[in-house]
CSV table of C-alpha atoms and ligand atoms in Angstrom, one decimal:
chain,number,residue,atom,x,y,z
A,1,UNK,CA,0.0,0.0,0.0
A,2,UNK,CA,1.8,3.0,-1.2
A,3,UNK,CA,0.8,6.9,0.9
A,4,UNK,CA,0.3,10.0,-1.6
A,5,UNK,CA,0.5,13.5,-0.9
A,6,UNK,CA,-1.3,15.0,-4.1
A,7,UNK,CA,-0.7,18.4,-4.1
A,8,UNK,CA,-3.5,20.9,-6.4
A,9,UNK,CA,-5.6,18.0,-6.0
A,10,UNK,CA,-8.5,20.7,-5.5
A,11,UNK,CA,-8.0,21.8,-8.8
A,12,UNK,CA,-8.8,20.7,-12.3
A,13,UNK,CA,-6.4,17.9,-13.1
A,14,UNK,CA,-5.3,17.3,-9.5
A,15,UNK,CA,-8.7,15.6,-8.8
A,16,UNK,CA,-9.4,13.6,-12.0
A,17,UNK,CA,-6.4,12.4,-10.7
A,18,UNK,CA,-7.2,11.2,-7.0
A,19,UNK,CA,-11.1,9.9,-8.5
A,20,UNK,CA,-8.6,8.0,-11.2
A,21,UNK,CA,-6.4,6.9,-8.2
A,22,UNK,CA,-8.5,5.8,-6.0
A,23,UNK,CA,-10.3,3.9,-8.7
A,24,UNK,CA,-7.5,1.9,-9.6
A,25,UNK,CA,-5.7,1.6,-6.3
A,26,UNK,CA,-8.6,1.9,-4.0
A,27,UNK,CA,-5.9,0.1,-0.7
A,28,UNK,CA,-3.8,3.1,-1.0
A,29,UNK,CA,-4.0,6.6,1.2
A,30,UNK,CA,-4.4,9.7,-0.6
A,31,UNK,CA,-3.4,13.1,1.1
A,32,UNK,CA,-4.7,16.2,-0.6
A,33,UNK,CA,-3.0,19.6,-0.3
A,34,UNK,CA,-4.3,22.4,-1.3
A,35,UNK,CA,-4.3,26.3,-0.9
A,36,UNK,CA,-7.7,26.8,-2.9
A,37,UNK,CA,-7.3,29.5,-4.9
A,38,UNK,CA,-10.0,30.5,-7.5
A,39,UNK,CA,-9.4,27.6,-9.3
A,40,UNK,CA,-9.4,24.9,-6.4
A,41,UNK,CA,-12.9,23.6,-5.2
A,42,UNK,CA,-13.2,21.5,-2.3
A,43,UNK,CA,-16.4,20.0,-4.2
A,44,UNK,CA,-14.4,18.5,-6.8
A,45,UNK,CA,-13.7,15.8,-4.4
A,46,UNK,CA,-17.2,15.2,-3.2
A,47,UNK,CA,-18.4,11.9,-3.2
A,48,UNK,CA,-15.0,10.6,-2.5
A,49,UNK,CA,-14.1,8.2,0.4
A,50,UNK,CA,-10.4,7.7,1.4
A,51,UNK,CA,-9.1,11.2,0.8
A,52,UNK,CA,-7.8,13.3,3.5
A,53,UNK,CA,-8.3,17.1,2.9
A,54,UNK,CA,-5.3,19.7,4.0
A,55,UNK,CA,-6.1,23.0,3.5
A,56,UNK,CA,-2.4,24.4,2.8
A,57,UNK,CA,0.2,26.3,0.9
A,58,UNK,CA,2.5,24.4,-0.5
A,59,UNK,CA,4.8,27.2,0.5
A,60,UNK,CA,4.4,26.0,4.2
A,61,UNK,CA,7.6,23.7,4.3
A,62,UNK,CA,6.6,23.1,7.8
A,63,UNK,CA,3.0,21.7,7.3
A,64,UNK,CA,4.7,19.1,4.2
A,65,UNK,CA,7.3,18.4,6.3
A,66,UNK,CA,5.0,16.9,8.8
A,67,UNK,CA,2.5,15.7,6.6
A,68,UNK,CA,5.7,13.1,4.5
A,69,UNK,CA,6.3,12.8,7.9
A,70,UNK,CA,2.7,10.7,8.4
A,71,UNK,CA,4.3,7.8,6.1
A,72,UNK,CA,4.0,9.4,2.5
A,73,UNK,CA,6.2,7.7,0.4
A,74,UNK,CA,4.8,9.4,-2.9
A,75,UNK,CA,4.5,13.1,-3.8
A,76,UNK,CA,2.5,14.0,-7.1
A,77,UNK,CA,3.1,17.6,-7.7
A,78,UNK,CA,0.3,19.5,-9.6
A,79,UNK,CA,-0.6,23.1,-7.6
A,80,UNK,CA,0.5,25.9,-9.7
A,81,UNK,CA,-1.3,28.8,-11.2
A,82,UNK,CA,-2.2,27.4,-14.3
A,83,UNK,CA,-3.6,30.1,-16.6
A,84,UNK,CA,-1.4,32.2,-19.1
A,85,UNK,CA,-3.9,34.8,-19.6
A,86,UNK,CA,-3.2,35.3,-15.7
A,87,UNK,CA,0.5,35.1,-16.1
A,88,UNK,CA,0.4,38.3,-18.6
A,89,UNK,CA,-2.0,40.4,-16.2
A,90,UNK,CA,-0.4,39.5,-12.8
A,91,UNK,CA,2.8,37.1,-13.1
A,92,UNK,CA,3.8,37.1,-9.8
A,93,UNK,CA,1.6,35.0,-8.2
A,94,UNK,CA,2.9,32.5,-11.0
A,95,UNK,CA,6.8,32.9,-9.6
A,96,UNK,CA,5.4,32.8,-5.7
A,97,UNK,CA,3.7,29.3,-5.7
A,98,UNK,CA,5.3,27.9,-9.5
A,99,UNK,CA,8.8,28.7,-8.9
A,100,UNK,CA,8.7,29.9,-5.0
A,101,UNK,CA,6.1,27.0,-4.1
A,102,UNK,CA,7.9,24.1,-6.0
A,103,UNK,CA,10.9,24.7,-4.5
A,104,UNK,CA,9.5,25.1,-0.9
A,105,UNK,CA,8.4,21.2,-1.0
A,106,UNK,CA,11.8,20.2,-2.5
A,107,UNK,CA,13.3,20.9,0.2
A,108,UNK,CA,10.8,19.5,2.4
A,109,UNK,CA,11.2,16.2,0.6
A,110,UNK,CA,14.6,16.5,0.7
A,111,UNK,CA,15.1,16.8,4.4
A,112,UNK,CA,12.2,14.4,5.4
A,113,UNK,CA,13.1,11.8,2.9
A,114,UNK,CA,16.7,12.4,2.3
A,115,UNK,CA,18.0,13.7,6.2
A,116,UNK,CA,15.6,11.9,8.4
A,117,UNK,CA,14.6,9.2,6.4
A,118,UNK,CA,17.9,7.7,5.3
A,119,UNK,CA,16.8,7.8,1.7
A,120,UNK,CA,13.8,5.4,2.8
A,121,UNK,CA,11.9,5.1,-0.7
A,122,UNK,CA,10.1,7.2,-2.3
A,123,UNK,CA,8.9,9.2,-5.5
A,124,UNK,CA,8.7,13.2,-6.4
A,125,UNK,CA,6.7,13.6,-9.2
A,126,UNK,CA,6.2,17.1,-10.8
A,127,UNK,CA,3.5,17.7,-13.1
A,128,UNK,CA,4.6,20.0,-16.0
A,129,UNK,CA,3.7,21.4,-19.3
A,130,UNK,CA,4.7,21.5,-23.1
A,131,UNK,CA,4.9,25.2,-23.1
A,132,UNK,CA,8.3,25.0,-21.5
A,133,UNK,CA,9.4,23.6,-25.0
A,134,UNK,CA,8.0,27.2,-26.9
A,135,UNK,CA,6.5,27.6,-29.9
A,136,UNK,CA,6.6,25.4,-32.8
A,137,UNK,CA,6.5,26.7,-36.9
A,138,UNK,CA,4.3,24.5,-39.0
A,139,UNK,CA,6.8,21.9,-40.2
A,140,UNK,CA,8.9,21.7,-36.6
A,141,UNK,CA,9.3,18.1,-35.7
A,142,UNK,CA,7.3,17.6,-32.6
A,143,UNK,CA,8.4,18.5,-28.2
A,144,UNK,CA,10.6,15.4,-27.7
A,145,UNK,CA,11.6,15.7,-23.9
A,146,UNK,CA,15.7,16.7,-25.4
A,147,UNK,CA,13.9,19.6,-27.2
A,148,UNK,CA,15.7,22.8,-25.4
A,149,UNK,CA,13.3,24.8,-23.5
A,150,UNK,CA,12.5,28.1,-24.7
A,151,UNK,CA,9.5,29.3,-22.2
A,152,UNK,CA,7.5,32.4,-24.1
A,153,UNK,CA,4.7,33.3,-21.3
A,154,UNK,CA,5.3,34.2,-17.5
A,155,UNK,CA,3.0,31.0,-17.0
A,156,UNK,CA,5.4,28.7,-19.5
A,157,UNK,CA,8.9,30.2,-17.6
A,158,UNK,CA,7.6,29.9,-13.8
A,159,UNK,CA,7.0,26.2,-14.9
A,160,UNK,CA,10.1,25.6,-16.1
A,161,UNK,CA,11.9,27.7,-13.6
A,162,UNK,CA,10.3,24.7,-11.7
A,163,UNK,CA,11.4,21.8,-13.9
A,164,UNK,CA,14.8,22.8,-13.7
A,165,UNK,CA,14.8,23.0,-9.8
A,166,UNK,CA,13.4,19.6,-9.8
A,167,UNK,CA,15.6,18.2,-12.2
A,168,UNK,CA,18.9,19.9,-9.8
A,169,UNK,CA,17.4,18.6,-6.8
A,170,UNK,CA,17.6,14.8,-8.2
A,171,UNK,CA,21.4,15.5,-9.3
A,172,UNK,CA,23.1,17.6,-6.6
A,173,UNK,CA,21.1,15.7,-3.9
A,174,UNK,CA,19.5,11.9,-4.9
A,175,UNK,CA,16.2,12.7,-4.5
A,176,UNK,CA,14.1,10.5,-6.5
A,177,UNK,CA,12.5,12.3,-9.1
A,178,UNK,CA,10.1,12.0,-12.3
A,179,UNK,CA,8.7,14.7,-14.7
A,180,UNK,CA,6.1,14.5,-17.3
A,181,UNK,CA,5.1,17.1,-19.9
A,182,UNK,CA,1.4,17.1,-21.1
A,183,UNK,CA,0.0,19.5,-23.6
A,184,UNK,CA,-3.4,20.7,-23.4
A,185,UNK,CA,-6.1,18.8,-21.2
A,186,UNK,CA,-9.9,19.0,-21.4
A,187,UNK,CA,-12.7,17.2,-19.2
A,188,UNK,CA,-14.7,17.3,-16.3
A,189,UNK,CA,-13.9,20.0,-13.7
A,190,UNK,CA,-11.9,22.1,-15.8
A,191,UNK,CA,-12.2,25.8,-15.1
A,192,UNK,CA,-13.9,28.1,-17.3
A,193,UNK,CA,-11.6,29.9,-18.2
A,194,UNK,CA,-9.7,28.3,-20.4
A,195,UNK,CA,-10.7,27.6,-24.3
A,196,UNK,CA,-13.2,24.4,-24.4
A,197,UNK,CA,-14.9,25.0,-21.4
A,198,UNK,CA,-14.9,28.8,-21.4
A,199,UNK,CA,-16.7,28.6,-25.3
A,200,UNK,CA,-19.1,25.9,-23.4
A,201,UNK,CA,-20.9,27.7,-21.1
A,202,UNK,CA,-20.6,31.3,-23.6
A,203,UNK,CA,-22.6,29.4,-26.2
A,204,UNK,CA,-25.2,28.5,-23.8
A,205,UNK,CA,-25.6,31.8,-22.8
A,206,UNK,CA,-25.1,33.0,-26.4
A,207,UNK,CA,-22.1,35.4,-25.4
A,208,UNK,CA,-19.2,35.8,-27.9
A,209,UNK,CA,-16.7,33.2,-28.7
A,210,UNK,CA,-13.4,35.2,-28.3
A,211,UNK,CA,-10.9,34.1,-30.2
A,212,UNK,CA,-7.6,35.4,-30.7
A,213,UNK,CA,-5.7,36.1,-33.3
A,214,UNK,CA,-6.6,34.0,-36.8
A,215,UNK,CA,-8.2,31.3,-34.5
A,216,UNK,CA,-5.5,28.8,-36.5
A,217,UNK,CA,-2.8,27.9,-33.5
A,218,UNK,CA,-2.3,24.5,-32.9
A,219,UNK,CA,-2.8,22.8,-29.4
A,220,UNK,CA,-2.3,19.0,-29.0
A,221,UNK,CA,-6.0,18.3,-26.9
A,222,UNK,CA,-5.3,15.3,-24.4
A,223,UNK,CA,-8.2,14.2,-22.0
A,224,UNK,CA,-7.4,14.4,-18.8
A,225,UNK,CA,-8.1,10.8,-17.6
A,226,UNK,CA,-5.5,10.1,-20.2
A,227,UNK,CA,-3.2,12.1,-18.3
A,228,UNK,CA,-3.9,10.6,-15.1
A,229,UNK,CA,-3.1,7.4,-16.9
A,230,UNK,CA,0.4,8.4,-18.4
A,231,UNK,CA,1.2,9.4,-14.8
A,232,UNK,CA,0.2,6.5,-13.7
A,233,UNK,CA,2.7,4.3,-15.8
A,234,UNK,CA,5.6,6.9,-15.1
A,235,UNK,CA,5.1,6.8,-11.1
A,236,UNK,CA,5.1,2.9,-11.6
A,237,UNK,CA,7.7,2.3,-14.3
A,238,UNK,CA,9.7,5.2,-15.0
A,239,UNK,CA,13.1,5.9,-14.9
A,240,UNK,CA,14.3,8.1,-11.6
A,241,UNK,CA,15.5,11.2,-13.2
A,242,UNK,CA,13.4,11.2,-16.1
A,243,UNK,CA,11.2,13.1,-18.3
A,244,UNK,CA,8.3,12.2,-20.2
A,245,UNK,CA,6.3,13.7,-23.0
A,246,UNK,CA,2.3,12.9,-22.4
A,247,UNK,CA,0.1,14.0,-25.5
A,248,UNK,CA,-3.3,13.1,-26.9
A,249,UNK,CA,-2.5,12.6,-30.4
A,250,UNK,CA,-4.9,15.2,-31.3
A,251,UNK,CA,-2.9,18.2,-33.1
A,252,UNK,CA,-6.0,20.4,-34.2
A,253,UNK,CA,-6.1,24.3,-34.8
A,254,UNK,CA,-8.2,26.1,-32.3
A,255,UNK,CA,-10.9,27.2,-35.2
A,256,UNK,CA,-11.8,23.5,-35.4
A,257,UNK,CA,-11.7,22.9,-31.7
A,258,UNK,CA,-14.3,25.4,-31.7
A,259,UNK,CA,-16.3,24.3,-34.9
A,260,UNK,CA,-16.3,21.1,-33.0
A,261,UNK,CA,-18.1,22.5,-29.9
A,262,UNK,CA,-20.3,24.4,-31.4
A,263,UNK,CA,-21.8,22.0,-33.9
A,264,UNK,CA,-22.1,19.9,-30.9
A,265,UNK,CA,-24.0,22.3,-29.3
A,266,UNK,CA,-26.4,22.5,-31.8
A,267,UNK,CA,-27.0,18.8,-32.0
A,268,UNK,CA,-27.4,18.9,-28.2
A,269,UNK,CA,-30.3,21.5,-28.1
A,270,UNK,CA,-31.6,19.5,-31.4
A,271,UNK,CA,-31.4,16.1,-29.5
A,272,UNK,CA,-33.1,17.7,-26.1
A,273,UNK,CA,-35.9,20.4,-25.8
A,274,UNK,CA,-35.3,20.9,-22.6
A,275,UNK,CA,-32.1,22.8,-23.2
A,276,UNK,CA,-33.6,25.4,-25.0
A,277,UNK,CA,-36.1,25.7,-21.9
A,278,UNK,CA,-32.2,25.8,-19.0
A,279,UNK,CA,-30.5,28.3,-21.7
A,280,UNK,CA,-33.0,30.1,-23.5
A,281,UNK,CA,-30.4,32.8,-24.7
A,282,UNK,CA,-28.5,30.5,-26.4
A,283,UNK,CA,-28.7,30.8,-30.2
A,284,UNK,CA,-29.0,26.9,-30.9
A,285,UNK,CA,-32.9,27.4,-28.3
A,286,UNK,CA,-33.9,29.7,-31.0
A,287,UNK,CA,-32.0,27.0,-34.2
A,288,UNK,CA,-29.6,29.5,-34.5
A,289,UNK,CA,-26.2,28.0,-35.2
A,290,UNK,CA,-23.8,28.8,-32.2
A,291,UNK,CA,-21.2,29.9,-34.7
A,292,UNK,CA,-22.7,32.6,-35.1
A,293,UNK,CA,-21.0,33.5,-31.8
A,294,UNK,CA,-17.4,33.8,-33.2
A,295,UNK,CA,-15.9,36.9,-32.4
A,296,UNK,CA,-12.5,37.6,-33.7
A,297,UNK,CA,-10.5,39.7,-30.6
A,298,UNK,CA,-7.1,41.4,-30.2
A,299,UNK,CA,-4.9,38.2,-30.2
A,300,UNK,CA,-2.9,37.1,-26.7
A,301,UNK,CA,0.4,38.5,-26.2
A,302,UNK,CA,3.4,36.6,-27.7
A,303,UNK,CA,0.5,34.0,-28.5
A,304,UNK,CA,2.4,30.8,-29.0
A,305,UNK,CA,1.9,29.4,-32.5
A,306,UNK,CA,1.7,25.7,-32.1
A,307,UNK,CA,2.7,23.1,-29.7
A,308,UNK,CA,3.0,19.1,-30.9
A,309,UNK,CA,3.7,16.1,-28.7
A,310,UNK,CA,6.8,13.3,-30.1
A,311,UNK,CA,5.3,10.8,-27.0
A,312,UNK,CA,7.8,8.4,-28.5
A,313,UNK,CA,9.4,7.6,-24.9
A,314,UNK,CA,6.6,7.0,-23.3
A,315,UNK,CA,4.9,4.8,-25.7
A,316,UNK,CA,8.4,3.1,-25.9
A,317,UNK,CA,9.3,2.4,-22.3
A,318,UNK,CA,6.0,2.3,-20.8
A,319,UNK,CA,3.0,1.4,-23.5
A,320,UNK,CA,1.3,4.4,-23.4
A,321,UNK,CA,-1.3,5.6,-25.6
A,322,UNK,CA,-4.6,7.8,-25.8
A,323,UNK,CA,-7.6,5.6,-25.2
A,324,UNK,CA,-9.9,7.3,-27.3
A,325,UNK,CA,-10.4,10.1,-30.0
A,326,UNK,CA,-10.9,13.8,-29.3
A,327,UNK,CA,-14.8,13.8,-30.9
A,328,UNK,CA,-15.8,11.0,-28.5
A,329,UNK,CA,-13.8,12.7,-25.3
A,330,UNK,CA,-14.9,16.3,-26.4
A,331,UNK,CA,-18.8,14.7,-26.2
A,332,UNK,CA,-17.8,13.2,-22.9
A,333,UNK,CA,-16.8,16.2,-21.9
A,334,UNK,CA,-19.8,18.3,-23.5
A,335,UNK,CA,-22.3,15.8,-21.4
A,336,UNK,CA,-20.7,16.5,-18.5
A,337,UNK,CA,-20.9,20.0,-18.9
A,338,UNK,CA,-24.6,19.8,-19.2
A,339,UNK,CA,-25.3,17.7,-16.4
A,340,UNK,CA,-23.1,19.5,-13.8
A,341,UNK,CA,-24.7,22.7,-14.4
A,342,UNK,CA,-24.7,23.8,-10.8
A,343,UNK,CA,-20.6,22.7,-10.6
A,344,UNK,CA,-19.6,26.0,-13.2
A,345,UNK,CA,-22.5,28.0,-11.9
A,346,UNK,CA,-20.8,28.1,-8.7
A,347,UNK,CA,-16.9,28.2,-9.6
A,348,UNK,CA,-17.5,31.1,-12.1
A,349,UNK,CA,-19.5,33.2,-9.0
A,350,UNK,CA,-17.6,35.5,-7.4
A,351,UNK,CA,-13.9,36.1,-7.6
A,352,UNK,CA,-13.6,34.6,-11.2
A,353,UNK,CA,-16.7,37.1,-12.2
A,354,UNK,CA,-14.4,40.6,-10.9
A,355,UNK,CA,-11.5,39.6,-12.7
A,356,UNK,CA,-12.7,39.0,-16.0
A,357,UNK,CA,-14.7,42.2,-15.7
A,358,UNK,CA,-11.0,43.8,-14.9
A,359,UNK,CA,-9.2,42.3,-17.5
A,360,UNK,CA,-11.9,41.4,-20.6
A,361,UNK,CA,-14.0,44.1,-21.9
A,362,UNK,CA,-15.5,41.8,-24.8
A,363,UNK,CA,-16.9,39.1,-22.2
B,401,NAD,P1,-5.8,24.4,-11.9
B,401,NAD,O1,-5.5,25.8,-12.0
B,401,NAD,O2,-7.1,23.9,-12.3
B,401,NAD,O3,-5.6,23.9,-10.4
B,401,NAD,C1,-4.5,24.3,-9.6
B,401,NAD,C2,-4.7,23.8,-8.2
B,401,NAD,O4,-3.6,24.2,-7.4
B,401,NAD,C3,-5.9,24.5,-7.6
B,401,NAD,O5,-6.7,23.6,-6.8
B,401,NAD,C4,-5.3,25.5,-6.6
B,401,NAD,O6,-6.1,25.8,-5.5
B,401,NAD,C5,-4.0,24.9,-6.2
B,401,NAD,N1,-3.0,25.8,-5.8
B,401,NAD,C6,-2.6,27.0,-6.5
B,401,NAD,N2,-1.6,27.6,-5.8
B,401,NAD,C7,-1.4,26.8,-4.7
B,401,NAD,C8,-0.5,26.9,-3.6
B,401,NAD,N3,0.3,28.0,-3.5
B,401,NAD,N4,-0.5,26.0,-2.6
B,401,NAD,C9,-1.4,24.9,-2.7
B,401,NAD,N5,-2.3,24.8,-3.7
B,401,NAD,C10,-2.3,25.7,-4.7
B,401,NAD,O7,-4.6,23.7,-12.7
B,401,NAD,P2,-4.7,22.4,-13.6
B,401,NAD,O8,-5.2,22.7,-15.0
B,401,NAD,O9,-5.3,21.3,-12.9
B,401,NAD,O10,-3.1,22.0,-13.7
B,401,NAD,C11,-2.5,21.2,-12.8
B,401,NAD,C12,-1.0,21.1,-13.2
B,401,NAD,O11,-0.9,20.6,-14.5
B,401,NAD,C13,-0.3,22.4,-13.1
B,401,NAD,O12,1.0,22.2,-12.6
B,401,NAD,C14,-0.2,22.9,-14.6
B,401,NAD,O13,1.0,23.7,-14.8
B,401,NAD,C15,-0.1,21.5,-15.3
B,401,NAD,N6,-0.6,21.5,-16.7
B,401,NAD,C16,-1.9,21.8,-16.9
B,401,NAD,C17,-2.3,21.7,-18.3
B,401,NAD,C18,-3.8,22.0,-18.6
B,401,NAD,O14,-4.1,21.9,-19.8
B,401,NAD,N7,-4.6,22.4,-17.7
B,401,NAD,C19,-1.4,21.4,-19.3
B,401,NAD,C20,-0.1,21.1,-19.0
B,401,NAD,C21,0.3,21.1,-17.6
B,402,TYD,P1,-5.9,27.9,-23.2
B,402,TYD,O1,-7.1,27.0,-22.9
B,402,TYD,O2,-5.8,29.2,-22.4
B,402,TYD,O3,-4.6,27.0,-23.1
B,402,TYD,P2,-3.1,27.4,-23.4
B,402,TYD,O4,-2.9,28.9,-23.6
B,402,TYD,O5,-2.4,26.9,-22.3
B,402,TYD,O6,-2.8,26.6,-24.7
B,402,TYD,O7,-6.0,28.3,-24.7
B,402,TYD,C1,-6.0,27.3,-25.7
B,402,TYD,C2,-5.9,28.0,-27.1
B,402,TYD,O8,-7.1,28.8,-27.3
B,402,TYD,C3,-4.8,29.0,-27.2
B,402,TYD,O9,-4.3,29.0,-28.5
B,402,TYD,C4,-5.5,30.4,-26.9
B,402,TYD,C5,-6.9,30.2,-27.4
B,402,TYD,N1,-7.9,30.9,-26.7
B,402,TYD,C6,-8.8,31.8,-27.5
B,402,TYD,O10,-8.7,31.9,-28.7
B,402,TYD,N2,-9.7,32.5,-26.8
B,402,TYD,C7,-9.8,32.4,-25.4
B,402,TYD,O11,-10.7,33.1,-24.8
B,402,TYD,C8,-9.0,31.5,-24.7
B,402,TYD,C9,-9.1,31.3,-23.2
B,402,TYD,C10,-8.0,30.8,-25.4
C-alpha cells in the first residue's frame, strides 16, 4: 500500500487524478494539499471516500514536512497557477507558488526523505507542461523531452523555472524524481476559463466566442483521464531522473476545436428540448447555429503558435497511448458539462466574475 501526498488536488487535473487513483488503487491513502485559490474547489472531491483534505500552501515547508512525515512515500506535484492569460496580467503570483512553491516542498522532501529518512523510498513527481518547450513553426518536428526549453509566457517560464529545480534537486542531492510534460487537457472540472470549457458555457448563454488572433494555432488536446493514466505508468515504471512527454495525439487548430463545440451544441439542443427551456439565450434554443458566436479579438500577447507532442518515450518504455479520440472525449466532456450545471454556476460566481470584468471588456 503506497501513501500520496497529491498536491492541487482541488483543482482541475489534480482531482481527476485522486477519482482516477482511487479507482484503480482503492488500498492506497491519498493526502490532498491544497491552498484553494480561485481555481481549487473543495467539491471536486465530493463523493470521494479515502481522501484526507489539508487546506495548505504548498509554500508552508513546515505543514509538508510533517505531513511526508505521516508515512507518505509518494508526492504528485500538480498546484500551480495554471492560466497564461493570468501570467500576462499578474505574473507574480505564477513565480510565488510555480517557482517559490515548487521549491519550498523540494526541500521538504529532501530533508524528510533524504535527512531523516535515510533515503527510505520514495517518489517526487512534478507535473509539468509543453509550453516550456516554446512555440513550434508548422513543419517543426514535434516536443521530444531533449527539445531545449525556450519558455515564451510568465506562465510557461515559472514552470520551467520549476522543472529545472526539480531536475537539480535529483542530481546535486539523490532525490528520486520523475517529470512529465502534457500539452493541453480537457474534461470534467476544468475551469472556465480556459478555451473548451470557457466557449461551453458562452454558447449557452449566447455570449461571444473570443478568439484570438486568426483562431489557427495549434494545441495537442489530451483528455485528462489520459493524463492521469500516463502518470500513472511513469510513477510505476519510470526511470528516476526522467522526463516524459504525455500527449493526446490530437494536433487540431483552435478554429476547429471550436467548430467542433459548437456544432455539438447544436445537435445537443436539437437532441433535447429541454435545453432550450435551462439556456434560452442561447442561439441553438432559437435553431440558430452557435457559430454565429465567433468573435475575432485582439490576439494574446506573444501568443504561442503551435505546440506538438513526439510521446515516442513514453509509448516506448511504458505502453502508453490515448484511449480514445478527441470527438468522443470532447462529447464526454460536452455531457458532463450539461449535467453538472450547478458545478460551473458556482466556480465562475464571485472572484472569477471581478477579474474578468477587470481584464476582458468583450466578455
Ligand atoms: P488548476 O489551475 O485547475 O488547479 C491548480 C490547483 O492548485 C488549484 O486547486 C489551486 O487551489 C491549487 N494551488 C494553487 N496555488 C497553490 C498553492 N500555493 N498551494 C497549494 N495549492 C495551490 O490547474 P490544472 O489545470 O489542474 O493544472 C495542474 C497542473 O498541470 C499544473 O502544474 C499545470 O501547470 C499543469 N498542466 C496543466 C495543463 C492544462 O491543460 N490544464 C497542461 C499542462 C500542464
Ligand atoms: P488555453 O485554454 O488558455 O490554453 P493554453 O494557452 O495553455 O494553450 O488556450 C488554448 C488556445 O485557445 C490558445 O491558443 C489560446 C486560445 N484561446 C482563445 O482563442 N480564446 C480564449 O478566450 C482562450 C481562453 C483561449
Amino acid at each position: 500500500m503506497a501513501k500520496l501526498l497529491v498536491t492541487g488536488g482541488a483543482g482541475f487535473i489534480g482531482a481527476n487524478f485522486v477519482r482516477y487513483w482511487r479507482r484503480q488503487h482503492p488500498s492506497d491513502a491519498v493526502i490532498v494539499l491544497d491552498a484553494l485559490t480561485y481555481a481549487g474547489n473543495r467539491a471536486n472531491l465530493d463523493g470521494l471516500d479515502g481522501v484526507d483534505f489539508v487546506h495548505a500552501d504548498i509554500r508552508d515547508e513546515a505543514r509538508v514536512c510533517d505531513l511526508l512525515r505521516s508515512g507518505v512515500d509518494t508526492l504528485v506535484h500538480f498546484a500551480a497557477e495554471s492560466h497564461v492569460d493570468r501570467s500576462i496580467h499578474g505574473p507574480d503570483a505564477f513565480i510565488d507558488t510555480n517557482v517559490v512553491g515548487t521549491h519550498s516542498l523540494l526541500k521538504a522532501a529532501r530533508k524528510v526523505w533524504l535527512d531523516e529518512g535515510a533515503g527510505r523510498p520514495h517518489r517526487f513527481h512534478h507535473v509539468s507542461t509543453d509550453e516550456v518547450y516554446g512555440s513550434l513553426g508548422p513543419a517543426d518536428p514535434a516536443f521530444h523531452e531533449a527539445t531545449p526549453y525556450a519558455p515564451n509566457s510568465p506562465y510557461s517560464a515559472s514552470k520551467a523555472a520549476s522543472d529545472h529545480l526539480v531536475r537539480a534537486y535529483h542530481h546535486t542531492y539523490g532525490l528520486q524524481v520523475t517529470t512529465t510534460n502534457c500539452s493541453n487537457n480537457y474534461g470534467p472540472y476544468q475551469f472556465p476559463e480556459k478555451l473548451i470549457p470557457l466557449f461551453l458555457i458562452n454558447a449557452l448563454h449566447g455570449r461571444p466566442l473570443p478568439i484570438y488572433g486568426d483562431g489557427m494555432n495549434v494545441r495537442d488536446w489530451l483528455y485528462v483521464e489520459d493524463h492521469c493514466r500516463g502518470i500513472e505508468l511513469v510513477l510505476a515504471g519510470g526511470r528516476i531522473g526522467e522526463t516524459y512527454n504525455i500527449g493526446g495525439g490530437e494536433e487540431l487548430p483552435n478554429m476547429v476545436v471550436i467548430d467542433t463545440l459548437c456544432a455539438a451544441v447544436d445537435a445537443a439542443f436539437a437532441a433535447d428540448p429541454d435545453l432550450a427551456r435551462r439556456f434560452p439565450d442561447a442561439p441553438a434554443a432559437a435553431g440558430r447555429a452557435s457559430a454565429s458566436l465567433k468573435t475575432y479579438v485582439t490576439d494574446r500577447p506573444g501568443h504561442d503558435r503551435r505546440y506538438a507532442i513526439d510521446e515516442t518515450k513514453i509509448r516506448g518504455e511504458l505502453g502508453y497511448r490515448a484511449a480514445h479520440g478527441f470527438e468522443q472525449r470532447f462529447a464526454e466532456t460536452l455531457a458532463w458539462y450539461l449535467a453538472n450545471e450547478p458545478w460551473w454556476r458556482a466556480v465562475m460566481d464571485g472572484s472569477y466574475k471581478s477579474w474578468v470584468e477587470r481584464n476582458y471588456a468583450t466578455r
